[in-house]
PDB file of C-alpha atoms in Angstrom:
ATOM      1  CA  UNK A  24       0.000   0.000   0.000  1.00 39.00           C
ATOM      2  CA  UNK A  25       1.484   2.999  -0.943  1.00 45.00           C
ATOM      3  CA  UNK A  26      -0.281   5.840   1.244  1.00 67.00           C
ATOM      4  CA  UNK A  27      -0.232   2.731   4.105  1.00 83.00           C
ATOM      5  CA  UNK A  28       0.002   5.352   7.270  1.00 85.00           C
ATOM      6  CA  UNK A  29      -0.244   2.020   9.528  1.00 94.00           C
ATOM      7  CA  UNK A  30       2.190   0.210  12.051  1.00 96.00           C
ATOM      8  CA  UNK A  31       3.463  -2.349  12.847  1.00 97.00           C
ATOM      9  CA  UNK A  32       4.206  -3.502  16.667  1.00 98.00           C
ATOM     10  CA  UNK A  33       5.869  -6.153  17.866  1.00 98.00           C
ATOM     11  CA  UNK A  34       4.939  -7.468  21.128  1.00 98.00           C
ATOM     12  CA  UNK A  35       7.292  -8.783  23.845  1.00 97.00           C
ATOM     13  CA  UNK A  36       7.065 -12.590  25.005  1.00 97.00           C
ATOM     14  CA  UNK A  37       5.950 -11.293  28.540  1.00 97.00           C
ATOM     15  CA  UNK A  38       3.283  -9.531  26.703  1.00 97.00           C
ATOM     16  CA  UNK A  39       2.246 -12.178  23.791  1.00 97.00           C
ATOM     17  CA  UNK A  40       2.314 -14.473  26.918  1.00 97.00           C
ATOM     18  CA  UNK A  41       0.114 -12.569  29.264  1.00 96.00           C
ATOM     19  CA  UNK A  42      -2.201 -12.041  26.374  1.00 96.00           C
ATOM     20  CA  UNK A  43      -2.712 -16.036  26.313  1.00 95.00           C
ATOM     21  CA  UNK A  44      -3.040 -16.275  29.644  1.00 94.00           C
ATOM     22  CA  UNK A  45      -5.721 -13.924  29.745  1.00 93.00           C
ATOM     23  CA  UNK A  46      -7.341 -14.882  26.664  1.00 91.00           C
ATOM     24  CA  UNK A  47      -7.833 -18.354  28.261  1.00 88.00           C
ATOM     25  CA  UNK A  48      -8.716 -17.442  32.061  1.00 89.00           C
ATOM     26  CA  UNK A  49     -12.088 -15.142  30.359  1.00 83.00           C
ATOM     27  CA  UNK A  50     -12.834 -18.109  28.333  1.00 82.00           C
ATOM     28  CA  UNK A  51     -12.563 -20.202  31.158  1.00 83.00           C
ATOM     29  CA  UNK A  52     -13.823 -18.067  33.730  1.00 81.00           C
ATOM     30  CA  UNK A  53     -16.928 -17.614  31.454  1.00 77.00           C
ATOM     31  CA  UNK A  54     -18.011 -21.243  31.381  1.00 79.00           C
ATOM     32  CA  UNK A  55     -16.751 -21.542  35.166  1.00 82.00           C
ATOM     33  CA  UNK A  56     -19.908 -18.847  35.558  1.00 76.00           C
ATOM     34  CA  UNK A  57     -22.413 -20.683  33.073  1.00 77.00           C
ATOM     35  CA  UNK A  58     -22.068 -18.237  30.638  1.00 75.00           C
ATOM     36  CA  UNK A  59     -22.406 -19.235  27.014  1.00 69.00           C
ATOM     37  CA  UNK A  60     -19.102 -18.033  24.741  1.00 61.00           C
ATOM     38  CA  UNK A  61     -20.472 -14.951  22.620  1.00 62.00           C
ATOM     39  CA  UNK A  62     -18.365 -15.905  19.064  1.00 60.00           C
ATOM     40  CA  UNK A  63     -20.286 -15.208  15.707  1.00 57.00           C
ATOM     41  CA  UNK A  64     -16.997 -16.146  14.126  1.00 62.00           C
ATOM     42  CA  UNK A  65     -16.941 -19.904  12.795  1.00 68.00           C
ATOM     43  CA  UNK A  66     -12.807 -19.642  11.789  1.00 74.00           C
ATOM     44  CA  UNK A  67     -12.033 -19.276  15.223  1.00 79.00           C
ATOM     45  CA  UNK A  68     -12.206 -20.328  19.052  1.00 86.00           C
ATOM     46  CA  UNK A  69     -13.587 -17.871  21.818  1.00 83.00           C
ATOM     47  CA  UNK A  70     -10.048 -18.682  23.216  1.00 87.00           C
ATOM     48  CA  UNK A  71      -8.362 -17.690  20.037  1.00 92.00           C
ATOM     49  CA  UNK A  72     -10.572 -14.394  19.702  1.00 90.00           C
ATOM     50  CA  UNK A  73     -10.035 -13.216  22.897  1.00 90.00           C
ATOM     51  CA  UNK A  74      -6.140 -13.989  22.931  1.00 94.00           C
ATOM     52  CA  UNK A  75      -5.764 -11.496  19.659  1.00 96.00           C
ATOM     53  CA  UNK A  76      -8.162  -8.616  21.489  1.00 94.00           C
ATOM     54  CA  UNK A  77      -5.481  -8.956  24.171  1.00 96.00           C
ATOM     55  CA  UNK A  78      -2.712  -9.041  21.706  1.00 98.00           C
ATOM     56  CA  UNK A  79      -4.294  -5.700  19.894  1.00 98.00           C
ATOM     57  CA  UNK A  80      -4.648  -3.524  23.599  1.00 97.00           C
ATOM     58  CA  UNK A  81      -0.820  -4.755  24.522  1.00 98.00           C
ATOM     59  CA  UNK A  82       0.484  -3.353  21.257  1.00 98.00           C
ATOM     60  CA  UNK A  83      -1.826  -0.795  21.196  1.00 98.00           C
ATOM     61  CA  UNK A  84      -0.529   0.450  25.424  1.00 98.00           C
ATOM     62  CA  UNK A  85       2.987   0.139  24.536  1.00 97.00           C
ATOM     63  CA  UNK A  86       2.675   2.078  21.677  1.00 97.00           C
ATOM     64  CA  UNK A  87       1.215   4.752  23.015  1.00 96.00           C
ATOM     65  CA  UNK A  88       2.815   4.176  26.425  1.00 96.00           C
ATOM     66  CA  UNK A  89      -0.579   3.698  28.662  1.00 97.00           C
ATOM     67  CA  UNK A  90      -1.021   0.937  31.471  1.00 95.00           C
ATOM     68  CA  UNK A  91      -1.531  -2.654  30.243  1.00 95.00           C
ATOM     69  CA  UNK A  92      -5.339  -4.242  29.663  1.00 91.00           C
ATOM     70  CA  UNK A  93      -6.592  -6.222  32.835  1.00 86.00           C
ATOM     71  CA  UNK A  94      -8.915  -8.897  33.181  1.00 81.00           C
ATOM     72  CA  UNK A  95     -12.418  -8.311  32.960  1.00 72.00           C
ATOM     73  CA  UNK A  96     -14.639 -10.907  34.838  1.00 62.00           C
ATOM     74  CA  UNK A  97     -18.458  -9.644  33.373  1.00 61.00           C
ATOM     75  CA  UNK A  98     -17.652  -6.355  30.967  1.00 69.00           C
ATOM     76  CA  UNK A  99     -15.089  -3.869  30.178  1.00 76.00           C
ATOM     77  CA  UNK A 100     -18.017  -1.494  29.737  1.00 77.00           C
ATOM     78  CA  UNK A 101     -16.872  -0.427  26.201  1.00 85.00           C
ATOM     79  CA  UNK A 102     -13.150   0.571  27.827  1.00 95.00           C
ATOM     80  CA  UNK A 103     -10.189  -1.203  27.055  1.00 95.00           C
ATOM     81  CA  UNK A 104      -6.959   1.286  27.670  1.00 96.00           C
ATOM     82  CA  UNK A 105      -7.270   4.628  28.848  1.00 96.00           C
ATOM     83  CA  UNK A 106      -4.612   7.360  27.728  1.00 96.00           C
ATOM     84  CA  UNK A 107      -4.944   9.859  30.870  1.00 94.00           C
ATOM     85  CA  UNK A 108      -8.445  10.354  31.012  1.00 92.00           C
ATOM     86  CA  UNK A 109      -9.966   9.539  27.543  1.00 95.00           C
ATOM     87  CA  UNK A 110     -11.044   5.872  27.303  1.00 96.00           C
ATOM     88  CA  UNK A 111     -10.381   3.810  24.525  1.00 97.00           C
ATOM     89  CA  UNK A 112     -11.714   0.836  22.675  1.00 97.00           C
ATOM     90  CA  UNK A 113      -9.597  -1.345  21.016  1.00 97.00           C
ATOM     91  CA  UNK A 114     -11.213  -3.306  18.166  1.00 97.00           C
ATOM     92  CA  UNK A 115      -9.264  -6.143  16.816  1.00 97.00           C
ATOM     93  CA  UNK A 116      -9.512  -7.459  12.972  1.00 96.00           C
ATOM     94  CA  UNK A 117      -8.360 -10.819  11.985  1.00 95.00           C
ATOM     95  CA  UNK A 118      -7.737  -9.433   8.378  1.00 96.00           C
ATOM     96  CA  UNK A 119      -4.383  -7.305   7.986  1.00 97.00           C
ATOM     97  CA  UNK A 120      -6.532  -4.027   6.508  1.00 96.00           C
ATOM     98  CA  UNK A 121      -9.837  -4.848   7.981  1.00 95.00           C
ATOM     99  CA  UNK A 122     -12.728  -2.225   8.779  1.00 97.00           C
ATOM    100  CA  UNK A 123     -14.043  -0.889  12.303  1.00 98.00           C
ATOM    101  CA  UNK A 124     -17.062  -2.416  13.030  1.00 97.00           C
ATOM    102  CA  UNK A 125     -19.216  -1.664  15.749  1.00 97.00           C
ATOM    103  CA  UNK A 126     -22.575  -3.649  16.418  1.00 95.00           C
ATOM    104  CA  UNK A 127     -24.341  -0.010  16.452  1.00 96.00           C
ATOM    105  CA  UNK A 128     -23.435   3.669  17.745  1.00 97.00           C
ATOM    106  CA  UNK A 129     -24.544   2.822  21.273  1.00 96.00           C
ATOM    107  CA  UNK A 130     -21.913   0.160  21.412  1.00 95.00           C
ATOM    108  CA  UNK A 131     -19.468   2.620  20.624  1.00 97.00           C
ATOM    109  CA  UNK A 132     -18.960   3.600  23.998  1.00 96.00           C
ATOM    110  CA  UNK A 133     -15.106   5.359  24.357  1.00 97.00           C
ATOM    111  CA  UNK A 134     -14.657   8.548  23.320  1.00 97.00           C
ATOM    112  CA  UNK A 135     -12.101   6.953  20.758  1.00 98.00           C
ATOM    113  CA  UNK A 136     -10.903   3.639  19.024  1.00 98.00           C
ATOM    114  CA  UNK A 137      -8.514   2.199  17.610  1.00 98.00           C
ATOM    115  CA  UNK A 138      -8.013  -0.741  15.159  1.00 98.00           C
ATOM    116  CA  UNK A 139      -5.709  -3.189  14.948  1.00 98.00           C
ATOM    117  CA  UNK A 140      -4.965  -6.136  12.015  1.00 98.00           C
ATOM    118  CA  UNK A 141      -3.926  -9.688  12.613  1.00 97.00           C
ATOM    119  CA  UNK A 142      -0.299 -10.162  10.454  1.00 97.00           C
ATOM    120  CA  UNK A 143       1.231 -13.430   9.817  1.00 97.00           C
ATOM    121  CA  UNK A 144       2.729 -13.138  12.637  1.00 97.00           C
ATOM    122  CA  UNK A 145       0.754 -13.785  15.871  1.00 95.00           C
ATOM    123  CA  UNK A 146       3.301 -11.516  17.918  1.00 97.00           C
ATOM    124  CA  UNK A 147       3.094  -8.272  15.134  1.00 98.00           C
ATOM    125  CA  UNK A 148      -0.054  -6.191  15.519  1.00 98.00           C
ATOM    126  CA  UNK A 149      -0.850  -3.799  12.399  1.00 98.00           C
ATOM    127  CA  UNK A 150      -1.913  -0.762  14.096  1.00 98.00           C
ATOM    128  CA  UNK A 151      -4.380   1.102  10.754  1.00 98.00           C
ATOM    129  CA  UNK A 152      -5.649   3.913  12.360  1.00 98.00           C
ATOM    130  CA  UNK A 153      -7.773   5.895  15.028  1.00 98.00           C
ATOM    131  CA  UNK A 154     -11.101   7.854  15.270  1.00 98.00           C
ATOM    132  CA  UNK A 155     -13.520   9.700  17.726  1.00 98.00           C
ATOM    133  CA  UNK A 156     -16.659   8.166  18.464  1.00 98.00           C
ATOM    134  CA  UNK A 157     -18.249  11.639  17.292  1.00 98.00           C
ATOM    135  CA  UNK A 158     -16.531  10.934  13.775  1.00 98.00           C
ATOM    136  CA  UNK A 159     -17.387   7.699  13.709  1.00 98.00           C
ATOM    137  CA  UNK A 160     -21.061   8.356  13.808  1.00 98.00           C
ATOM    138  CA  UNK A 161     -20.773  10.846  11.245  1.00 98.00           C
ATOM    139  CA  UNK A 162     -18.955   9.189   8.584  1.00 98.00           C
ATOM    140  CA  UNK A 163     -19.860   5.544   9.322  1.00 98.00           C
ATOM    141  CA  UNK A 164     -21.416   3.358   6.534  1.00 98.00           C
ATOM    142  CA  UNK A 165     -23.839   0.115   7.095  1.00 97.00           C
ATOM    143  CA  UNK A 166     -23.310  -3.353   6.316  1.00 96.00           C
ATOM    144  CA  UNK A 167     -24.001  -6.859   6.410  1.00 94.00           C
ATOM    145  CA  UNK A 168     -20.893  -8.686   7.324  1.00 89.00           C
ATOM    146  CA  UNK A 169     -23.039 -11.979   7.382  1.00 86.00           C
ATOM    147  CA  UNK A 170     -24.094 -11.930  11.113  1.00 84.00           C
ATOM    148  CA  UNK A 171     -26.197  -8.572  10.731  1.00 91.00           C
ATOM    149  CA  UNK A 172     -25.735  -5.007   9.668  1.00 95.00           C
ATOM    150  CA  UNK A 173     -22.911  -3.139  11.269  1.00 96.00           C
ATOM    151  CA  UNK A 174     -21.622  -0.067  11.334  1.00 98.00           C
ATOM    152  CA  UNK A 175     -17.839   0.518   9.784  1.00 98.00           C
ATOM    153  CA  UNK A 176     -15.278   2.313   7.823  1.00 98.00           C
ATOM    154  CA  UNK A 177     -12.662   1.445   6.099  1.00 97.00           C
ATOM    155  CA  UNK A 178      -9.034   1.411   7.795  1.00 97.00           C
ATOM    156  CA  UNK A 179      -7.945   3.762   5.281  1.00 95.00           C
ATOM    157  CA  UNK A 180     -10.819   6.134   6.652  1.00 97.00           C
ATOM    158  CA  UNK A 181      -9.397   6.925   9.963  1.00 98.00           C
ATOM    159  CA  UNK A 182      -7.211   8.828  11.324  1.00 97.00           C
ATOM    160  CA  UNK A 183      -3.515   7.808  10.606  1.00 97.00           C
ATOM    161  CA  UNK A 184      -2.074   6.749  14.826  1.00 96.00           C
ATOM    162  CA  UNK A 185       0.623   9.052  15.114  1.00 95.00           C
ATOM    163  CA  UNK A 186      -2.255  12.199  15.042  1.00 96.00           C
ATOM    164  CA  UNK A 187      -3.554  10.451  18.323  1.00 96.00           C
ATOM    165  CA  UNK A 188      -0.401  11.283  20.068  1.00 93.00           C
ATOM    166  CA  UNK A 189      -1.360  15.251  18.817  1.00 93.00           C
ATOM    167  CA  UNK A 190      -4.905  15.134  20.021  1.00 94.00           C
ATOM    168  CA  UNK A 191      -3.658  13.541  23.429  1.00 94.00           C
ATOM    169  CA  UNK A 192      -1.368  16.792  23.960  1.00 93.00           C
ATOM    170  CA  UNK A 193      -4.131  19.220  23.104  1.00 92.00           C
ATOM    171  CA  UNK A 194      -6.405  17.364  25.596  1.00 90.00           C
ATOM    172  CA  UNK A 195      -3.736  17.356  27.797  1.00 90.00           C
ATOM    173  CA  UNK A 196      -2.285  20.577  27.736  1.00 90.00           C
ATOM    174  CA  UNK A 197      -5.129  23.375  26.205  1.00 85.00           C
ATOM    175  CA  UNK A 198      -6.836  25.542  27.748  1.00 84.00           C
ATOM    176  CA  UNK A 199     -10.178  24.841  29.004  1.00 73.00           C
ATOM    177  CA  UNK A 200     -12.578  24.911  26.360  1.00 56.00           C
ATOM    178  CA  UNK A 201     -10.511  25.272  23.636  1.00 54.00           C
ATOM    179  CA  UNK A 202     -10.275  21.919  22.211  1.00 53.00           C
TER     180      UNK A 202
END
């Protein structure tokens, strides 16, 4: 891709392994509860699903330099990271380039998200791009992706990640009210 404003992040063993570990216990701590696994994706375990959405917040805190994901028992509550105080979602993709998708608006609960591709690599996380929820909602399309209509965009429709380090520093350090 020639205008590919993406990157690529490598995680640590400690992290890729912690990311396992974690992936597993929610699985496992899920049916310890009664709960039914929530997976509308036949190509792939709960397990596996919820290893790479640990994967994509560890590359996604170390990038930006925020404190690791934790385990969540019941719900995250739309949160996954939070980069001082602006929460984040982290939405994962299994395809290198995929789209955002949320289930609808209301699910779209941070104030911003980022998305992250699966590589051939299960330690490399493609980081494509950032948006605010606000944005989202104003330049999302609808879909079918074969499990309902969704709303997306397109990786190459967000924000490339390095302006996210921008907006955090005008959050950070304007004056009230001018942001």
């Amino acid at each position: 891709m020639s205008n590919d404003t993406s990157m690529l992040v490598k995680l640590s063993r400690m992290d890729n392994h912690t990311a396992k570990m974690m992936g597993s216990d929610t699985v496992g701590i899920c049916k310890a509860f009664g709960f039914a696994p929530r997976l509308e994706n036949e190509a792939q375990t709960r397990e596996e699903a919820n290893i790479f959405g640990y994967r994509a917040e560890f590359a996604v805190a170390r990038l930006l330099e925020l404190e690791t994901p934790a385990l969540n028992y019941l719900s995250d509550g739309g949160v996954d990271l939070w980069m001082d105080d602006i929460p984040i979602d982290v939405k994962f993709t299994n395809q290198e380039y995929g789209p955002l998708i949320f289930d609808t608006i209301q699910k779209f609960r941070s104030r911003l998200a980022v998305l992250v591709g699966r590589t051939e690599r299960d330690d490399v996380m493609r980081i494509n791009g950032w948006i605010l929820r606000k944005d989202f909602r104003e330049n999302c399309k609808r879909r079918d992706f074969g499990y309902g209509e969704r709303l997306y965009m397109e990786h190459n429709d967000l924000s490339p990640i390095e302006t996210l380090w921008r907006y955090r520093m005008e959050q950070r350090l304007a004056p009230d009210g001018d942001t």
